[in-house]
mmCIF file of C-alpha atoms and ligand atoms in Angstrom:
data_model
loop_
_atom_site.group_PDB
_atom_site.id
_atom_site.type_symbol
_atom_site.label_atom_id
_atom_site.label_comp_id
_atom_site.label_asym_id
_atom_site.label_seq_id
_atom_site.Cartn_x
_atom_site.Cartn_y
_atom_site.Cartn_z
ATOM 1 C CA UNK A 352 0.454 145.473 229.239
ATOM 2 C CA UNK A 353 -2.064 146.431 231.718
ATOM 3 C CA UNK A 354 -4.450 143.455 232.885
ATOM 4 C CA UNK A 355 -6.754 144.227 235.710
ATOM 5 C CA UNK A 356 -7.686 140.661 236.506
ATOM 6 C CA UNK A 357 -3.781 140.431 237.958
ATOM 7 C CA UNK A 358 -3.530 139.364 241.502
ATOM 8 C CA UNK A 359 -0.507 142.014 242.206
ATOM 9 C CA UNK A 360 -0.702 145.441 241.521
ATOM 10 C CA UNK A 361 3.011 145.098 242.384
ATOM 11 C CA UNK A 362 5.519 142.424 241.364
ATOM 12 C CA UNK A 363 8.844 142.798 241.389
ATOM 13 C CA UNK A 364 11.645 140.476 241.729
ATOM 14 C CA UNK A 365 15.460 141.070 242.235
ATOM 15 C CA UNK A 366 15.859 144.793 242.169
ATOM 16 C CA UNK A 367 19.653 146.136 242.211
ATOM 17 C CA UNK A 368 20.116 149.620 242.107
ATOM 18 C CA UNK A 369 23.714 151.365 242.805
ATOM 19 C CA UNK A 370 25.138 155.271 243.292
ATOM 20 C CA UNK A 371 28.474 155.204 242.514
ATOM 21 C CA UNK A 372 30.030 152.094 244.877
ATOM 22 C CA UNK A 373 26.938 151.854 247.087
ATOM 23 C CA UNK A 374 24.475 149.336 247.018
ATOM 24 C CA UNK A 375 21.651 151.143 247.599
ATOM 25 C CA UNK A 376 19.067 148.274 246.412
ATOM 26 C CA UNK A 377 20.213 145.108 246.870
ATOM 27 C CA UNK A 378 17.824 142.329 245.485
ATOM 28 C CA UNK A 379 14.756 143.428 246.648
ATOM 29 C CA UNK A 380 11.731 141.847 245.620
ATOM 30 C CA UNK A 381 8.334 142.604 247.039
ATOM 31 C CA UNK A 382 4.534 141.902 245.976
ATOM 32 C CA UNK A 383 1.461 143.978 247.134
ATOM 33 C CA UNK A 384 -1.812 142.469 246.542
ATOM 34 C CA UNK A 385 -5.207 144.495 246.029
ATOM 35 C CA UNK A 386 -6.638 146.534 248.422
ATOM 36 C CA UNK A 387 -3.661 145.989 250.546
ATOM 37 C CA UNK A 388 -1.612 148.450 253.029
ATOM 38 C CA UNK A 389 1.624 146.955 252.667
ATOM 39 C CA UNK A 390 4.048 148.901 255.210
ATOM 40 C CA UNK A 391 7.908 149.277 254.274
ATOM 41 C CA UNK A 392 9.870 150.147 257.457
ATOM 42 C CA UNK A 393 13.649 150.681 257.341
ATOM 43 C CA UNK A 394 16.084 153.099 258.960
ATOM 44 C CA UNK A 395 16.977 156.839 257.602
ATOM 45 C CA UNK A 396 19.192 155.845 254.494
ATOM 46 C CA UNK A 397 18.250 152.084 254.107
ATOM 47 C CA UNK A 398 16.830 152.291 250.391
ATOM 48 C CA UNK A 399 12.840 153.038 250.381
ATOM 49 C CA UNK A 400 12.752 155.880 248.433
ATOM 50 C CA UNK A 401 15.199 154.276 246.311
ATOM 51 C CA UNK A 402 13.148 151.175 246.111
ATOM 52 C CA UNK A 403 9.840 153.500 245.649
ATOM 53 C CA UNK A 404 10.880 155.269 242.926
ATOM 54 C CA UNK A 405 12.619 152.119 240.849
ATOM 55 C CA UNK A 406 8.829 150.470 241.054
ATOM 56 C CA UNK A 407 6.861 153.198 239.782
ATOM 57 C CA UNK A 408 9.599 153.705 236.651
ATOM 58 C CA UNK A 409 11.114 157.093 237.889
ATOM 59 C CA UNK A 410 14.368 154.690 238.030
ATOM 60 C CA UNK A 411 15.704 152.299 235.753
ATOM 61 C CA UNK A 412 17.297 149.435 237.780
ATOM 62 C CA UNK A 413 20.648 148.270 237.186
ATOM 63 C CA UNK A 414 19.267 144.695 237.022
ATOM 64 C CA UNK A 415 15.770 143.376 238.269
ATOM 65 C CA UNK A 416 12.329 143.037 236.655
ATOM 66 C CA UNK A 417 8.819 143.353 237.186
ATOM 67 C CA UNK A 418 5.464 145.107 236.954
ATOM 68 C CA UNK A 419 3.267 147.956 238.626
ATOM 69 C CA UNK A 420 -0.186 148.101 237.461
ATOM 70 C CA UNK A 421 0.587 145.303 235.491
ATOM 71 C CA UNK A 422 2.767 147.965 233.212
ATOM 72 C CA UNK A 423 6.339 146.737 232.774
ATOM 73 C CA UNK A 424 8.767 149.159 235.308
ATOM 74 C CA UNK A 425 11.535 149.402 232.496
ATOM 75 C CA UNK A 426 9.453 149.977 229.655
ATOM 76 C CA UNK A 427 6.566 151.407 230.600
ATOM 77 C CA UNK A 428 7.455 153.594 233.063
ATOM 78 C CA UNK A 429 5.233 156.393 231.353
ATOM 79 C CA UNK A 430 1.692 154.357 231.761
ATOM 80 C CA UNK A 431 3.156 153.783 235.441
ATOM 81 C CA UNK A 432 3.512 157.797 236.265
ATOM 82 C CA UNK A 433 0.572 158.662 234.963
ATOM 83 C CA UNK A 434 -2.196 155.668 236.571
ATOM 84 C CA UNK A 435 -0.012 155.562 240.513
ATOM 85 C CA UNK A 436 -0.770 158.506 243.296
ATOM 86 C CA UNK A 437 2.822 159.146 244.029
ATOM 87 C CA UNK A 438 3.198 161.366 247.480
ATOM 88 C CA UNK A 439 7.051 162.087 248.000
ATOM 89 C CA UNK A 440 8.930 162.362 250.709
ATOM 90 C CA UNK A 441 8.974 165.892 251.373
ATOM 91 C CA UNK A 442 5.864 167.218 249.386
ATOM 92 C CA UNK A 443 5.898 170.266 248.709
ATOM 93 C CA UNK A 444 2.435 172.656 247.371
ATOM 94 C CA UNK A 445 2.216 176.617 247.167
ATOM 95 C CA UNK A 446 2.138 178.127 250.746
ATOM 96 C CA UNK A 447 0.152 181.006 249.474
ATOM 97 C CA UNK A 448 -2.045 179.383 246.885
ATOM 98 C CA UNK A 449 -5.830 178.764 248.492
ATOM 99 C CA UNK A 450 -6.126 174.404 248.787
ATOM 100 C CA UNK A 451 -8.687 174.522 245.646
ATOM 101 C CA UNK A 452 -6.062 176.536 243.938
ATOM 102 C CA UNK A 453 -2.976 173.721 244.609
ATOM 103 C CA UNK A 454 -5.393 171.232 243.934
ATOM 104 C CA UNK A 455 -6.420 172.534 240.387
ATOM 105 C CA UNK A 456 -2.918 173.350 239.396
ATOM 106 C CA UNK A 457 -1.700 169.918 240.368
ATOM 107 C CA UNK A 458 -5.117 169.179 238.160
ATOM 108 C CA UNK A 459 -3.663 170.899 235.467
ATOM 109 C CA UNK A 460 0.152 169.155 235.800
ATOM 110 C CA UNK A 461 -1.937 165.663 235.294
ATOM 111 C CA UNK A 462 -3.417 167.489 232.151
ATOM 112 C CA UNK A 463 -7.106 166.430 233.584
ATOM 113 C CA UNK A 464 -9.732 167.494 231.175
ATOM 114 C CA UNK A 465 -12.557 168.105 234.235
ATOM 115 C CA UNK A 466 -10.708 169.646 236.452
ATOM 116 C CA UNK A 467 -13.441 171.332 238.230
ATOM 117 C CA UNK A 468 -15.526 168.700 238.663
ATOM 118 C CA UNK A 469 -11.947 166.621 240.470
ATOM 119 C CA UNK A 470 -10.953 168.796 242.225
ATOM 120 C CA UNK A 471 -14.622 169.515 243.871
ATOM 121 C CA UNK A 472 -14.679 165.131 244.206
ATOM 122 C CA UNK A 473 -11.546 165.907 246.288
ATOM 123 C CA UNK A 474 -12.231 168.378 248.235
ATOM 124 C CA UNK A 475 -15.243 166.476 249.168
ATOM 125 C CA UNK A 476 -14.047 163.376 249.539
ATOM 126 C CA UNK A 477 -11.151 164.222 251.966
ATOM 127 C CA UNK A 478 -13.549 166.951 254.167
ATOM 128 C CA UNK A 479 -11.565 170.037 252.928
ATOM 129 C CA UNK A 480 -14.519 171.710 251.087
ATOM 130 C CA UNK A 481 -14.455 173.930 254.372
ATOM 131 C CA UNK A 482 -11.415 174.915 253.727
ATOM 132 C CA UNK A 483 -11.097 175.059 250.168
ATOM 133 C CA UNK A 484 -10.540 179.257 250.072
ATOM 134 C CA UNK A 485 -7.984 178.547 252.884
ATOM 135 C CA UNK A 486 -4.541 179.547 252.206
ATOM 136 C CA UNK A 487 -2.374 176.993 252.113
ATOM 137 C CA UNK A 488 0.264 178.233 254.425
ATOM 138 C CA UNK A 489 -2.051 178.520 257.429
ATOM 139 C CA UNK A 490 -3.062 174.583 257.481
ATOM 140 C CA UNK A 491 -1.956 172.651 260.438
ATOM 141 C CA UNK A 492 0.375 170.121 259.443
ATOM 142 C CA UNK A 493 -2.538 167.530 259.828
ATOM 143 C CA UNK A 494 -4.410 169.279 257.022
ATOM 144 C CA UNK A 495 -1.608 169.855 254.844
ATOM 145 C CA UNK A 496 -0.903 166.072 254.538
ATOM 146 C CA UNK A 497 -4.592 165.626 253.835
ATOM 147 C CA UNK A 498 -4.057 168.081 251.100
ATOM 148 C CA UNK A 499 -1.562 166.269 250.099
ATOM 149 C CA UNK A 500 -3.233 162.893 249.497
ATOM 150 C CA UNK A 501 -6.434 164.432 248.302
ATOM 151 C CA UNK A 502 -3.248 165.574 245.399
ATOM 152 C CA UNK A 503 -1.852 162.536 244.728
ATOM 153 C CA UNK A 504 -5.346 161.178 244.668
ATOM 154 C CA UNK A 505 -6.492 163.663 242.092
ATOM 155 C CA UNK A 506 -6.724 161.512 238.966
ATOM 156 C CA UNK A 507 -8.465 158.687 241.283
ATOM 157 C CA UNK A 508 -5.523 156.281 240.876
ATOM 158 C CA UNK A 509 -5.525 152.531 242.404
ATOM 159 C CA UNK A 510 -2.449 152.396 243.610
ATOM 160 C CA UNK A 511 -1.030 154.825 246.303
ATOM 161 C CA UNK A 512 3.102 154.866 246.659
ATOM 162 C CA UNK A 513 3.544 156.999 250.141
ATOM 163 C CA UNK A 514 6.634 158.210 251.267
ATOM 164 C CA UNK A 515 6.800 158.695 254.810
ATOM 165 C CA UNK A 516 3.695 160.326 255.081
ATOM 166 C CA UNK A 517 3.338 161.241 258.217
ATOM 167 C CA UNK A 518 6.887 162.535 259.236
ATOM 168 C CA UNK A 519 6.779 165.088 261.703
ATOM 169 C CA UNK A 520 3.025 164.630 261.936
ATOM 170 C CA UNK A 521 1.445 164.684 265.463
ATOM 171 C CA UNK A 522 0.161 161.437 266.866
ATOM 172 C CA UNK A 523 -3.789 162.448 266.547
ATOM 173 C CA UNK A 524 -3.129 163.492 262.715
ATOM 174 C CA UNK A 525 -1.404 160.136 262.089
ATOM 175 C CA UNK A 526 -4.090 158.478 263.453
ATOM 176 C CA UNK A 527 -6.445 160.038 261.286
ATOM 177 C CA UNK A 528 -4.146 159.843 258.234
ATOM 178 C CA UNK A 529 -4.441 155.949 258.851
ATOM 179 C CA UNK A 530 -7.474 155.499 259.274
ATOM 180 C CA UNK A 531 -8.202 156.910 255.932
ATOM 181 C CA UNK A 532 -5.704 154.739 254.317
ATOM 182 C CA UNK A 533 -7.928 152.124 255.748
ATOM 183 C CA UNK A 534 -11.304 153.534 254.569
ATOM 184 C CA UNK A 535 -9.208 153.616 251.079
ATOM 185 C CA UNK A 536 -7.968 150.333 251.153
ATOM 186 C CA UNK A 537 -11.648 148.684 252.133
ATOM 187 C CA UNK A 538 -12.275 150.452 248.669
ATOM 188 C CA UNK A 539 -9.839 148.359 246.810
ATOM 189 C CA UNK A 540 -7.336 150.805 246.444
ATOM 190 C CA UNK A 541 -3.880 149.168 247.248
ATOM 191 C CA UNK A 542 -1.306 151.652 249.253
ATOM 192 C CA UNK A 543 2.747 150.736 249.676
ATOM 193 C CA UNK A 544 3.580 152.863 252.299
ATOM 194 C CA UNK A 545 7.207 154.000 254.031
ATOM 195 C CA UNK A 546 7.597 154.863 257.651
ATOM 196 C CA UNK A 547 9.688 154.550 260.296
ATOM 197 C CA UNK A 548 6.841 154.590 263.304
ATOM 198 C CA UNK A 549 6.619 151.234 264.845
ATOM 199 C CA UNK A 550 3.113 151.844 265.691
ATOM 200 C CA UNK A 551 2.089 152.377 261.737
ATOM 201 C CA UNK A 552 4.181 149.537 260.956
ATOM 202 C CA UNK A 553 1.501 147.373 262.635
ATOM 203 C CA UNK A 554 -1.812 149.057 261.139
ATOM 204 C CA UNK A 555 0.073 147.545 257.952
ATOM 205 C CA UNK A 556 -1.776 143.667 256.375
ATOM 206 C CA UNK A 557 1.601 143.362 255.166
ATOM 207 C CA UNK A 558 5.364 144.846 255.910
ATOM 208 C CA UNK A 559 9.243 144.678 254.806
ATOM 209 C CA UNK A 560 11.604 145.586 256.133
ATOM 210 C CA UNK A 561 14.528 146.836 254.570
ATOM 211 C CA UNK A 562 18.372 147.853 256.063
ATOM 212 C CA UNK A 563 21.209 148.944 253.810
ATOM 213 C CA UNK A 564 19.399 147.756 250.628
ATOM 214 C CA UNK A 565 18.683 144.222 251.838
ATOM 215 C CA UNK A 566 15.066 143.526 252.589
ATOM 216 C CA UNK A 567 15.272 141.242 255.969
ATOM 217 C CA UNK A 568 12.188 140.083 256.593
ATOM 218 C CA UNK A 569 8.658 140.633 254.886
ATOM 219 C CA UNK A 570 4.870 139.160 255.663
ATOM 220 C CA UNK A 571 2.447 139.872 257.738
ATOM 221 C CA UNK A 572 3.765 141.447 261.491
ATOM 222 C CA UNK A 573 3.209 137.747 262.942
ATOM 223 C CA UNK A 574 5.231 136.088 260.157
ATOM 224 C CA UNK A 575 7.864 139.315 260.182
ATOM 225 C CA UNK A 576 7.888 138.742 264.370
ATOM 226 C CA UNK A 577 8.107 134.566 263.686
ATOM 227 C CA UNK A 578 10.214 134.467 260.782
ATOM 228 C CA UNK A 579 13.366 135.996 263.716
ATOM 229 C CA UNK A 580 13.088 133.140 266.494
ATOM 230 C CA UNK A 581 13.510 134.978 268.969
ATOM 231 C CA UNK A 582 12.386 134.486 272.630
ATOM 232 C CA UNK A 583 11.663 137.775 274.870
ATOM 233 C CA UNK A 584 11.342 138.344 278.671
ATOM 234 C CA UNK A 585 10.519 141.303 279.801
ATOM 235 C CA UNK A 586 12.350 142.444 283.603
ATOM 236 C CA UNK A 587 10.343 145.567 285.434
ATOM 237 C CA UNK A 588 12.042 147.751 288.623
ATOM 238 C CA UNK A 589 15.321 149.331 289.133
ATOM 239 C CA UNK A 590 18.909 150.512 287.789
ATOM 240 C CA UNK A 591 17.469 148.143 284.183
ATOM 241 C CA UNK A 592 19.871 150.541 282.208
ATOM 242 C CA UNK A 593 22.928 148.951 284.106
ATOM 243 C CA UNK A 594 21.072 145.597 284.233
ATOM 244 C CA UNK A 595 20.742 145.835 280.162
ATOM 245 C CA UNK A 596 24.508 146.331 279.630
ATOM 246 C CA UNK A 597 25.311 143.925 281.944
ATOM 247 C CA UNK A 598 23.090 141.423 280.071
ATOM 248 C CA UNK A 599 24.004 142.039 276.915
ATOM 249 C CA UNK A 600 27.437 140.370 277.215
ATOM 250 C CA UNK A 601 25.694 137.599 278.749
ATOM 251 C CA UNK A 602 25.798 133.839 276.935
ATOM 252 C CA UNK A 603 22.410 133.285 275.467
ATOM 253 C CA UNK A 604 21.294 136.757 275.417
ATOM 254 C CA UNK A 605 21.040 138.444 271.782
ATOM 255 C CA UNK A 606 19.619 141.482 272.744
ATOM 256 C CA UNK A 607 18.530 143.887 275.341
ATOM 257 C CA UNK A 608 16.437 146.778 274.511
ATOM 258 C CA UNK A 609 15.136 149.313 277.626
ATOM 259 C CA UNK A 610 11.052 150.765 277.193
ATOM 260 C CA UNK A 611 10.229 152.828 279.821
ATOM 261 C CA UNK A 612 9.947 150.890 282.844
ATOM 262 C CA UNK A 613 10.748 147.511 281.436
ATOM 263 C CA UNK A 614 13.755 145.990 279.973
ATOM 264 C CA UNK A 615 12.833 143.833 277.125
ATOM 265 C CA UNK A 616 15.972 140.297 276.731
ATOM 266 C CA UNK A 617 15.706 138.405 273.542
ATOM 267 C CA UNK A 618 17.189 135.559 272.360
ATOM 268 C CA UNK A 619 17.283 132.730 269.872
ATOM 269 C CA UNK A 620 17.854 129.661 272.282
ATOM 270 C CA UNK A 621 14.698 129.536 274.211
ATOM 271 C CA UNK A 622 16.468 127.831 277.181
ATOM 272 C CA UNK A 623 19.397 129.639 277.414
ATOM 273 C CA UNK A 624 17.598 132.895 277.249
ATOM 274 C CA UNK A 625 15.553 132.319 280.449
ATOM 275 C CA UNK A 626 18.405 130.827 282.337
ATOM 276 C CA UNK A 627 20.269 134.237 281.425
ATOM 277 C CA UNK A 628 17.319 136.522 283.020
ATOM 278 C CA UNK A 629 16.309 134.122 286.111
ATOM 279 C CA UNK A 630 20.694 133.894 287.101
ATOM 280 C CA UNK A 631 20.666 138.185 286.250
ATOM 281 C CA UNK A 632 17.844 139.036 288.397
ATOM 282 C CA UNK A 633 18.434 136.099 291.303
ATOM 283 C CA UNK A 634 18.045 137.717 294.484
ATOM 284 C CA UNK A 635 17.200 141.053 293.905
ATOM 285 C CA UNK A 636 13.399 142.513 293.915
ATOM 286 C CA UNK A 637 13.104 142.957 289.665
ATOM 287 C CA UNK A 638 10.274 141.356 288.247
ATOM 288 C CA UNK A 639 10.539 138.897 285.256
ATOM 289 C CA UNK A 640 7.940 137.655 282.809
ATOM 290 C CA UNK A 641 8.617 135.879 279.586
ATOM 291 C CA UNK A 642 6.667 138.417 276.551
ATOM 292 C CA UNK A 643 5.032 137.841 273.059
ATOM 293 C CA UNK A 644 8.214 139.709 270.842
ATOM 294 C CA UNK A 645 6.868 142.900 269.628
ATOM 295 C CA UNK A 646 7.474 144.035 266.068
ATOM 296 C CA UNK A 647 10.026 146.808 267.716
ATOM 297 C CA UNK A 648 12.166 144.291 269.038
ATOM 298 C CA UNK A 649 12.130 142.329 266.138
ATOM 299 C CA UNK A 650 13.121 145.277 263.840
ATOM 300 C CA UNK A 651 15.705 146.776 266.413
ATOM 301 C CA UNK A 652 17.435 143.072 266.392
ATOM 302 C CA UNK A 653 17.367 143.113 262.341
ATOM 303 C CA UNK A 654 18.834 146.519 262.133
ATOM 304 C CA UNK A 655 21.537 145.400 264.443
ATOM 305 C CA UNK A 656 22.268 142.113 263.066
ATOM 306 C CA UNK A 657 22.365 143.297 259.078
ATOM 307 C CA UNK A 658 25.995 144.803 258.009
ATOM 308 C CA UNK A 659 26.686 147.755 256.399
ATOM 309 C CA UNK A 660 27.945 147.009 252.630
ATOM 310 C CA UNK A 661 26.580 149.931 251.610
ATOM 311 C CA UNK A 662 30.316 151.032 250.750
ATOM 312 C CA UNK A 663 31.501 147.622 249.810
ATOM 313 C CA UNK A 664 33.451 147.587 246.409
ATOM 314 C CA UNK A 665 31.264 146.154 243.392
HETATM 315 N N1 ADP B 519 20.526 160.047 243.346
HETATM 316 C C1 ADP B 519 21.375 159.558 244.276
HETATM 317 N N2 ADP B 519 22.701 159.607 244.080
HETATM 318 C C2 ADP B 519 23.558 159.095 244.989
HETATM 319 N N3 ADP B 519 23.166 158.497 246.149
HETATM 320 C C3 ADP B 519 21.857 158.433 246.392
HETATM 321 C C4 ADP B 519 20.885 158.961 245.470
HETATM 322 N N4 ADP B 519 19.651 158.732 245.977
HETATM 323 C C5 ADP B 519 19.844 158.105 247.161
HETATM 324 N N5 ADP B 519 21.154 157.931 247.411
HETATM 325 C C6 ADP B 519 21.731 157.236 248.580
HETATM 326 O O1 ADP B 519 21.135 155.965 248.656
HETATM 327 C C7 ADP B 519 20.921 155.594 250.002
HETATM 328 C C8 ADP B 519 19.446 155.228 250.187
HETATM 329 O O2 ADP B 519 18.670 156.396 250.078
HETATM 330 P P1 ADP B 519 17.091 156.384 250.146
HETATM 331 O O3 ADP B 519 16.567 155.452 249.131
HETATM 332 O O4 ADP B 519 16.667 157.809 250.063
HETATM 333 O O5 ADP B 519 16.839 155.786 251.600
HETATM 334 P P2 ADP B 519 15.574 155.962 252.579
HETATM 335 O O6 ADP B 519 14.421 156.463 251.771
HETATM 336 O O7 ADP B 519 15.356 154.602 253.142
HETATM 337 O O8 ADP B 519 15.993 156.940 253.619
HETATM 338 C C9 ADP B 519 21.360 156.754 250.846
HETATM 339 O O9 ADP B 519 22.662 156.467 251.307
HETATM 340 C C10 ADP B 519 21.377 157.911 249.877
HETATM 341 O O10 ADP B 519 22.337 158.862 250.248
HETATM 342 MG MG1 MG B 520 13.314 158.119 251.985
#
């Protein structure tokens, strides 16, 4: 069944997926509303392509339900392929064919009857009609992922599944990437999006994220950041390498993370956590503030606090 009046283009609830004895997707259950970016962040290994490909049908859970596009995943996986813009991981398009060419014969794989006329739309819409005679091959690798999503955009779907997009993609090219994903989303089209940048992970209304199969937290990057507890000063000057080891074993302290020039301490017990940093830096010149907890440190504390069952026994 496909209802457009639906407040989710994706709704899924308890998804279990396993290779062999790993739990690869364990319970997972997400919702993306309309027009939204919703950002799924996880370390190299912890499920999201998995997860990616079990909502848009290419995957039959093991147990779990639910609906993309308002099409049943288990049944109707067919209706699913053909109506999502599905970039994978490592896309891949014909190094010598010209961009109009890759475009038309990804055209042709949708079976699109007016092919000419979409692929033009596309090349227009994304900027590339400059380029369109361009062999493929000799694109920066800014322009081939803009080929790339002016591909999986072909048949003008409204929901975009991205799979680490911009991997390997210099900063000013991920910057642009997003702020077409933003210029899409303002359009209503609703994008589910895997990355491991931090920095994308915020340009996201929504985010999970996920770590051996277990999604750990999920909302928007306040309610991901509040949902942890955690308190976070932040020590500036000297040696903070030693200072962070040393601090880590301390009562009180959860975490200790080094950026740059500052040493970020968090910690669950608000009291304890400041006692920790104003007893570690008494009497020395360091410089101590107490922080807002940033996404990174939230995520870095998740990773390091979920367990590894990914060989567990079933
Ligand atoms: N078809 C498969 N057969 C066996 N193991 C798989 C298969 N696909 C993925 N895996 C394993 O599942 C785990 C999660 O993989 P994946 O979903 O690709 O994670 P991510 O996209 O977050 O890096 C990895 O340990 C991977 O090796
Ligand atoms: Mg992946």
């Amino acid at each position: 069944m496909n209802d457009d009046t639906q407040q989710y283009v994706i709704d899924v609830h308890d998804l279990n997926k396993r290779f062999g004895n790993k739990h690869v997707v364990n319970n997972v259950s997400l919702q993306v509303g309309r027009g939204e970016i919703f950002g799924f962040l996880g370390p190299n290994g912890s499920g999201k392509t998995t997860s990616i490909r079990l909502m848009c049908g290419l995957l039959t859970p093991d147990s779990g339900s639910g609906t993309c596009l308002g099409y049943d995943i288990v049944r109707e996986s067919e209706q699913i392929k053909r109506n999502v813009g599905y970039m994978t991981q490592r896309f891949s398009y014909w190094e010598d064919l010209t961009i109009r060419e890759n475009l038309d014969f990804v055209a042709r794989i949708y079976q699109m009857r007016n092919r000419r006329e979409a692929v033009d739309r596309s090349l227009e819409s994304l900027g590339l009609q400059t380029r369109a005679n361009q062999l493929t091959g000799s694109l920066s690798g800014g322009w081939k992922q803009r080929l790339a999503l002016a591909a999986c955009m072909l048949h003008e779907p409204k929901l975009l599944l991205l799979d680490e997009p911009t991997a390997g993609v210099d900063p000013t090219a991920r910057r642009d990437f997003w702020e077409e994903l933003h210029r899409l989303a303002a359009t209503g089209i609703s994008v589910l999006v895997s990355t491991h940048y931090m920095d994308e992970a915020e340009r996201c209304h929504k985010l999970a994220y996920i770590a051996y199969g277990k999604m750990l937290a999920r909302g928007t990057a306040s309610e991901v950041i509040e949902s942890q507890g955690l308190s976070t000063w932040s020590i500036h000057g000297e040696h903070l390498s030693k200072l962070s080891e040393q601090l880590r074993t301390t009562p009180g302290v959860d975490q200790t993370v080094v950026f740059g020039s500052a040493l970020h301490v968090s910690g669950r017990d608000h009291e304890a956590i400041e006692a920790a940093v104003r007893q570690a830096v008494a009497g020395t010149s360091l410089r101590i503030e107490p922080i807002g907890t940033g996404l990174e440190d939230v995520f870095i504390y998740l990773m390091s606090h979920s367990k590894d069952n990914f060989g567990a026994p079933s």
